[in-house]
XYZ file of C-alpha atoms in Angstrom:
438
model
C 52.423 20.260 -6.771
C 48.666 20.706 -6.405
C 46.588 17.922 -7.920
C 44.864 20.276 -10.348
C 48.252 21.605 -11.496
C 49.454 18.074 -12.295
C 46.281 17.311 -14.237
C 46.599 20.603 -16.067
C 50.054 19.785 -17.387
C 48.799 16.498 -18.823
C 45.523 17.905 -20.135
C 46.989 20.998 -21.761
C 47.709 19.567 -25.193
C 44.628 17.334 -25.309
C 42.042 19.869 -24.236
C 43.320 23.075 -25.800
C 45.562 21.789 -28.562
C 48.593 23.795 -27.442
C 51.824 22.105 -28.486
C 54.051 21.077 -25.572
C 57.223 21.521 -27.620
C 58.456 24.164 -30.075
C 56.824 23.904 -33.503
C 59.076 23.886 -36.577
C 58.955 27.073 -38.612
C 57.763 25.171 -41.669
C 54.230 24.729 -40.352
C 52.070 23.386 -37.587
C 50.047 20.220 -37.344
C 48.317 19.405 -40.593
C 50.408 22.017 -42.427
C 48.827 24.923 -40.568
C 51.037 27.953 -40.031
C 51.955 28.333 -36.342
C 52.092 31.527 -34.344
C 55.441 32.850 -33.217
C 54.525 31.780 -29.698
C 53.974 28.198 -30.855
C 57.183 28.101 -32.868
C 59.099 29.024 -29.728
C 57.281 26.563 -27.509
C 55.659 29.270 -25.415
C 58.915 30.938 -24.330
C 58.184 34.231 -26.146
C 55.022 35.899 -27.405
C 54.061 36.452 -31.046
C 55.484 39.774 -32.241
C 53.355 42.398 -34.049
C 55.149 41.612 -37.323
C 54.513 37.889 -36.859
C 50.845 38.613 -36.141
C 50.517 40.564 -39.401
C 52.083 37.738 -41.417
C 50.031 35.118 -39.591
C 46.712 36.857 -40.313
C 47.683 37.474 -43.933
C 48.375 33.755 -44.343
C 45.065 32.813 -42.688
C 43.099 35.068 -45.020
C 44.971 33.708 -48.041
C 44.283 30.115 -46.990
C 40.558 30.690 -46.426
C 38.234 29.668 -49.277
C 36.717 32.217 -51.623
C 32.983 32.513 -52.332
C 33.199 29.838 -55.029
C 34.017 27.251 -52.336
C 31.430 28.379 -49.784
C 29.402 25.229 -50.381
C 32.273 23.110 -49.105
C 31.475 24.161 -45.543
C 34.875 25.729 -44.977
C 35.174 28.872 -42.892
C 35.725 32.341 -44.304
C 38.282 34.582 -42.587
C 38.240 38.355 -43.000
C 40.419 41.014 -41.384
C 39.063 44.569 -41.292
C 40.705 47.696 -39.941
C 38.322 49.256 -37.399
C 40.518 51.954 -35.902
C 43.968 53.336 -35.294
C 45.821 53.561 -31.992
C 47.289 56.731 -30.540
C 50.658 55.766 -32.088
C 49.159 54.990 -35.492
C 48.984 51.192 -35.186
C 46.032 49.428 -36.795
C 43.219 47.943 -34.725
C 41.850 44.992 -36.697
C 38.700 42.940 -36.396
C 38.985 39.292 -37.445
C 35.775 37.601 -38.574
C 35.384 33.823 -38.901
C 32.118 32.645 -40.416
C 30.718 29.639 -42.231
C 27.645 28.912 -44.310
C 24.570 30.169 -42.459
C 21.985 27.579 -41.374
C 19.939 29.720 -38.970
C 18.095 32.989 -39.514
C 20.217 34.866 -36.982
C 23.642 33.437 -36.129
C 24.915 34.297 -32.672
C 27.694 36.864 -32.980
C 30.429 36.289 -30.399
C 33.059 38.988 -29.875
C 36.356 38.131 -28.176
C 38.316 41.140 -26.873
C 41.703 39.610 -26.287
C 44.051 42.023 -24.573
C 42.840 45.399 -23.375
C 45.907 45.521 -21.145
C 49.129 45.326 -23.113
C 50.998 43.422 -20.402
C 48.465 40.564 -20.438
C 49.498 38.742 -23.639
C 48.078 35.236 -23.154
C 44.567 36.224 -24.239
C 45.901 37.551 -27.541
C 47.800 34.326 -28.183
C 44.708 32.260 -27.405
C 42.615 34.308 -29.808
C 45.134 34.022 -32.650
C 45.192 30.249 -32.230
C 41.398 30.068 -31.896
C 40.904 31.852 -35.216
C 43.225 29.445 -37.016
C 41.720 26.338 -35.435
C 38.169 27.411 -36.300
C 39.145 28.224 -39.872
C 40.963 24.909 -40.301
C 38.281 22.721 -38.696
C 36.612 20.635 -41.420
C 34.826 18.296 -39.020
C 31.011 18.076 -38.971
C 31.009 19.586 -35.480
C 33.191 22.496 -36.592
C 30.978 23.116 -39.599
C 27.819 23.082 -37.466
C 29.356 25.549 -35.030
C 30.143 28.134 -37.701
C 26.724 27.655 -39.284
C 25.216 28.901 -36.033
C 27.898 31.243 -34.720
C 29.850 34.111 -36.257
C 33.123 34.694 -34.420
C 34.491 38.230 -34.116
C 37.961 38.743 -32.654
C 39.810 41.883 -31.563
C 43.091 40.087 -30.987
C 45.101 43.216 -30.182
C 42.754 45.986 -29.013
C 45.634 47.883 -27.345
C 48.437 47.561 -29.923
C 50.596 50.312 -28.427
C 50.447 48.715 -24.984
C 51.114 45.275 -26.469
C 54.175 46.546 -28.336
C 55.533 48.242 -25.201
C 54.460 45.528 -22.756
C 52.511 48.055 -20.683
C 49.071 47.834 -19.119
C 47.992 51.280 -20.336
C 47.662 52.730 -23.812
C 50.335 55.032 -25.214
C 48.345 57.927 -23.711
C 48.565 56.354 -20.267
C 44.894 55.321 -20.137
C 43.528 52.079 -18.736
C 41.474 50.921 -21.715
C 39.179 48.883 -19.498
C 38.179 52.069 -17.655
C 37.319 53.988 -20.827
C 34.103 52.387 -22.087
C 31.845 55.243 -20.936
C 33.749 58.384 -21.929
C 35.462 56.537 -24.847
C 38.179 59.194 -24.774
C 40.860 57.020 -26.399
C 40.974 55.920 -30.048
C 41.241 52.308 -28.869
C 38.035 52.537 -26.813
C 36.274 54.220 -29.723
C 37.300 51.360 -32.008
C 35.869 48.780 -29.597
C 32.714 50.861 -29.222
C 32.366 51.028 -33.004
C 32.478 47.234 -33.218
C 29.849 46.961 -30.474
C 27.633 49.524 -32.180
C 27.934 48.235 -35.740
C 28.417 44.468 -35.344
C 26.031 44.203 -32.353
C 27.546 41.060 -30.852
C 25.190 38.921 -28.786
C 28.073 37.736 -26.556
C 31.193 39.648 -25.501
C 34.027 37.613 -23.968
C 36.768 39.750 -22.377
C 40.171 38.068 -21.803
C 42.538 39.232 -19.042
C 45.378 38.043 -16.793
C 46.284 38.793 -13.192
C 49.475 38.654 -11.157
C 48.261 39.850 -7.764
C 45.557 38.025 -5.800
C 42.194 39.205 -7.126
C 39.842 36.516 -5.930
C 39.925 32.936 -4.718
C 43.304 32.168 -3.161
C 45.604 30.019 -5.310
C 42.994 29.714 -8.076
C 44.614 30.128 -11.500
C 41.416 30.998 -13.416
C 38.619 33.403 -12.542
C 35.394 34.470 -14.247
C 32.664 37.055 -13.746
C 29.482 38.385 -15.295
C 28.203 42.007 -15.482
C 27.328 43.271 -12.005
C 25.992 46.715 -12.952
C 22.418 47.065 -11.728
C 21.219 48.683 -14.972
C 21.854 45.453 -16.920
C 18.705 43.663 -18.092
C 17.934 40.691 -15.813
C 17.666 38.210 -18.692
C 21.116 39.193 -19.948
C 22.621 38.906 -16.474
C 21.014 35.484 -16.006
C 22.502 34.172 -19.253
C 25.871 35.735 -18.412
C 25.895 33.951 -15.053
C 25.047 30.701 -16.840
C 27.908 31.275 -19.271
C 30.417 32.235 -16.581
C 29.551 29.874 -13.764
C 27.917 26.880 -15.454
C 29.834 26.752 -18.736
C 33.264 28.321 -18.234
C 33.312 27.478 -14.528
C 32.693 23.826 -15.396
C 34.950 23.555 -18.452
C 38.052 24.848 -16.695
C 38.042 22.305 -13.815
C 37.261 19.551 -16.328
C 40.452 20.553 -18.158
C 42.469 20.472 -14.955
C 42.346 24.048 -13.629
C 40.558 25.172 -10.489
C 38.263 28.114 -11.192
C 36.421 30.653 -9.103
C 34.405 33.864 -9.188
C 36.451 37.027 -9.641
C 36.070 39.174 -6.530
C 35.045 36.438 -4.090
C 37.179 34.575 -1.576
C 37.128 30.831 -0.922
C 33.997 31.132 1.229
C 32.096 33.128 -1.377
C 32.470 36.337 0.659
C 32.513 39.305 -1.688
C 35.682 41.356 -1.939
C 34.138 44.148 -4.010
C 31.135 45.137 -6.089
C 32.621 45.792 -9.549
C 29.469 47.344 -10.962
C 31.661 50.037 -12.571
C 30.000 50.882 -15.891
C 33.371 51.787 -17.453
C 34.428 48.116 -17.449
C 33.850 46.356 -20.756
C 31.714 43.531 -19.379
C 29.335 46.078 -17.817
C 29.390 48.510 -20.758
C 28.802 45.696 -23.274
C 25.880 44.374 -21.231
C 24.387 47.876 -21.112
C 24.668 47.712 -24.903
C 22.524 44.551 -24.788
C 25.071 41.736 -24.910
C 25.681 38.679 -22.745
C 29.108 39.606 -21.376
C 31.721 37.684 -19.434
C 35.194 38.318 -18.011
C 37.853 35.579 -17.829
C 41.070 36.142 -15.864
C 44.016 33.711 -15.978
C 46.797 33.798 -13.400
C 50.127 34.817 -14.929
C 52.342 33.655 -12.071
C 53.707 30.096 -11.810
C 51.368 27.749 -9.960
C 53.824 24.862 -9.615
C 57.521 24.051 -9.386
C 57.381 22.866 -12.994
C 56.110 26.244 -14.176
C 58.733 28.069 -12.147
C 61.420 25.978 -13.835
C 59.958 26.168 -17.352
C 58.721 29.569 -18.653
C 57.373 27.848 -21.766
C 55.132 25.626 -19.682
C 53.861 28.666 -17.795
C 53.064 30.492 -21.024
C 51.336 27.496 -22.577
C 49.172 26.985 -19.484
C 48.011 30.602 -19.586
C 47.068 30.334 -23.270
C 45.464 26.914 -22.901
C 43.216 28.051 -20.039
C 41.944 30.952 -22.131
C 41.267 28.590 -25.019
C 39.215 26.272 -22.830
C 37.099 29.204 -21.654
C 36.684 30.561 -25.195
C 35.510 27.221 -26.514
C 33.014 26.958 -23.655
C 31.606 30.302 -24.749
C 31.301 29.111 -28.348
C 29.558 25.927 -27.266
C 26.962 27.865 -25.320
C 26.474 30.226 -28.267
C 25.749 27.254 -30.534
C 23.541 25.413 -28.067
C 21.618 28.338 -26.568
C 21.421 30.591 -29.599
C 17.652 31.022 -29.578
C 17.570 32.003 -25.908
C 20.501 34.387 -26.328
C 19.142 36.204 -29.378
C 15.678 36.436 -27.784
C 17.131 37.927 -24.570
C 19.162 40.484 -26.504
C 16.133 41.455 -28.569
C 13.927 41.783 -25.475
C 16.520 43.916 -23.710
C 16.818 46.304 -26.646
C 13.061 46.608 -27.077
C 12.519 47.315 -23.376
C 15.221 49.983 -23.398
C 13.637 51.601 -26.446
C 10.420 52.000 -24.424
C 12.348 53.517 -21.514
C 13.544 52.098 -18.210
C 11.653 52.793 -15.010
C 14.753 53.525 -12.911
C 18.471 54.215 -13.203
C 21.182 53.101 -10.773
C 24.229 55.286 -10.232
C 25.989 52.922 -7.821
C 25.815 49.418 -6.378
C 26.153 45.992 -7.958
C 24.289 42.703 -7.974
C 26.266 41.767 -4.838
C 26.356 45.212 -3.201
C 23.155 47.202 -2.561
C 22.978 50.625 -4.138
C 23.828 53.407 -1.711
C 21.362 55.984 -0.503
C 20.298 58.236 -3.375
C 22.034 55.983 -5.917
C 18.792 54.857 -7.571
C 16.289 57.261 -9.073
C 13.312 57.286 -11.433
C 14.610 57.434 -14.983
C 14.085 60.945 -16.386
C 12.223 61.139 -19.664
C 15.097 63.158 -21.110
C 18.225 65.169 -20.401
C 18.659 68.711 -21.661
C 22.181 69.769 -22.621
C 23.194 73.399 -22.764
C 25.246 74.683 -25.720
C 28.306 75.169 -23.534
C 28.165 71.607 -22.152
C 27.284 69.740 -25.326
C 30.840 69.786 -26.783
C 32.219 67.759 -23.844
C 29.576 65.064 -24.398
C 29.303 65.099 -28.194
C 31.862 62.387 -29.001
C 30.733 59.956 -26.295
C 27.062 60.345 -27.236
C 27.828 59.708 -30.905
C 30.055 56.700 -30.213
C 27.361 55.106 -28.037
C 24.800 55.672 -30.795
C 22.711 57.944 -28.580
C 20.245 60.120 -30.478
C 20.443 63.858 -29.730
C 17.612 66.124 -30.870
C 18.400 69.434 -32.617
C 17.460 71.299 -29.432
C 20.103 69.226 -27.507
C 17.454 67.118 -25.794
C 18.412 63.479 -25.200
C 15.448 61.187 -24.645
C 16.071 58.110 -22.510
C 13.526 55.954 -24.338
C 16.100 54.599 -26.791
C 18.304 51.475 -26.796
C 21.236 53.304 -25.177
C 19.043 55.179 -22.713
C 20.724 53.780 -19.609
C 24.127 54.821 -20.900
C 22.730 58.268 -21.713
C 21.788 58.649 -18.048
C 25.225 57.452 -16.911
C 26.890 59.927 -19.279
C 24.729 62.974 -18.512
C 23.164 62.774 -15.077
C 24.883 65.000 -12.487
C 24.585 62.128 -9.981
C 26.448 59.625 -12.183
C 29.975 58.702 -11.057
C 31.587 59.035 -14.472
C 29.384 61.586 -16.240
C 31.027 63.497 -19.077
C 28.629 66.460 -18.842
C 26.097 67.664 -16.276
C 22.845 67.870 -18.199
C 19.470 68.896 -16.807
C 17.179 65.915 -16.075
C 13.613 66.317 -17.331
C 11.264 64.183 -15.198
C 8.299 62.489 -16.754
C 4.776 63.682 -16.055
C 4.145 63.560 -12.323
C 7.877 63.494 -11.552
C 8.150 59.707 -11.853
C 9.979 57.460 -14.261
C 9.110 56.578 -17.847
C 5.373 56.172 -18.155
C 4.411 52.614 -18.951
C 7.966 51.314 -18.709
C 8.390 47.724 -17.605
C-alpha cells in the first residue's frame, strides 16, 4: 500500500469526521441525524427519499429567529428549479449571525454528473456539521461566510446513476447555452445569489491527470476570466486545497497535468462550470476525487472506498471555507473589481486558448461595442441571454459594456465555438475595442 494511502485510512475519521463503522439508525454523534450513507458505513449512497427526510430534519432542528442571538446556524431549503423528470432542484443555505458588512457567499455544486455520488454525500454531511457546530470557531466562520449548497443539481442522473441528465445532456457542458432545466437552475442561483466562490465537486474513474493521484484540483483556465479572480482561484486550488489534501493523507495534483507538470489539455471551455462561474465574476475551483480503489484495503472493503471519496471532498470543502473566512476582503474586492471592469467593457475577447495553451490564430479579437441580432435569430438566443442576465435593447442590440459582456460575445459572435446565434458584431469607433476599457 502506498504511504499516503495508509495515512489516509488513519486520518479519515479525524480530519473529515466520517465514521469508520455503520452508524445506528437512532442518530449520529451528539444525537445528530446521520445520512443513509453513514448509517450503512459507506457501503451504499443516501437515497433521494433519505435526502428529503434528512434535509427536513435539519431545517426542523435549526433555530428560529428568536434564537438567532445564540450564534446557532440557520438552515433553509429553497426549490430553485425542476428537472426534466419533474424532480426538485433545491438550494440549501447555512448562515449565522452576520458580523461583517458583506459575508462571502460560497456555493458548492455537488454532483453535476449523476454517477459521481461522493460529492453529494460530502455536501449533505457538510451542511449538518456546519449547522451543528456550536464552537467559537464555527460561529466565527458563519458570521463571515454564507454557505450555499446544490447537493443534487442533477437529480434525474443521480436517481438513475447516470452521468447525463434524463435528456442525455452533460450538465457540465451546458453552462453557456443553458438548454437544460438543470443548467438553468444553476444559472439562476449564480445570477440571483451572486456567490463569490463556486466550488464544483466531481469524481473520476479513468486517468485524468497525475498518475495514481487520488485527488485533483483546477482553477478557471478561460482567457476571458479577470486576472484577479484567476489569481485567487489558483491560490484556493493550489495553496489551500492542494495543501489540505496531502496534510490529510491524500496526494493531490493539478487536473490536466502529468507528474512532470506537462499539460495534457487546455480546458478553457467556457461551457464548464468553473469557467462559466468565473466569467460571472466568481472565484471558481474544480475538485476531482478518484472513485477507483487506491489500495488493497479499498478493493476488499467497498465501505472504506466510499468513505475515502467522501472524506477527501470534505477536506477540500473545508479548505475552501477557511479561505473564504480568512481572505474575505480580498475576495469580495476582486469580485467587485471584475464586475465593474466588465460593466465598462473589455478591450478584447478570446474565442479559444487557455491560461496554459496560447490562443490560436484569429482566436482573439477586439471586443465589439455591441452585437446586433436579427428578428429571425433572436428566438434561438433569447433564453440563454435572459438566463445569463444579459440586457437586450428593444432594437435587439446587445451592448458588451455590461457585467455579462464576455458571455454575450461567447453566445453571439460567429467566431465563438459554442455560439447559440450568429449576431452581427458592431465595432467601436475606429474599428477597435471598447474605448477607454482597461
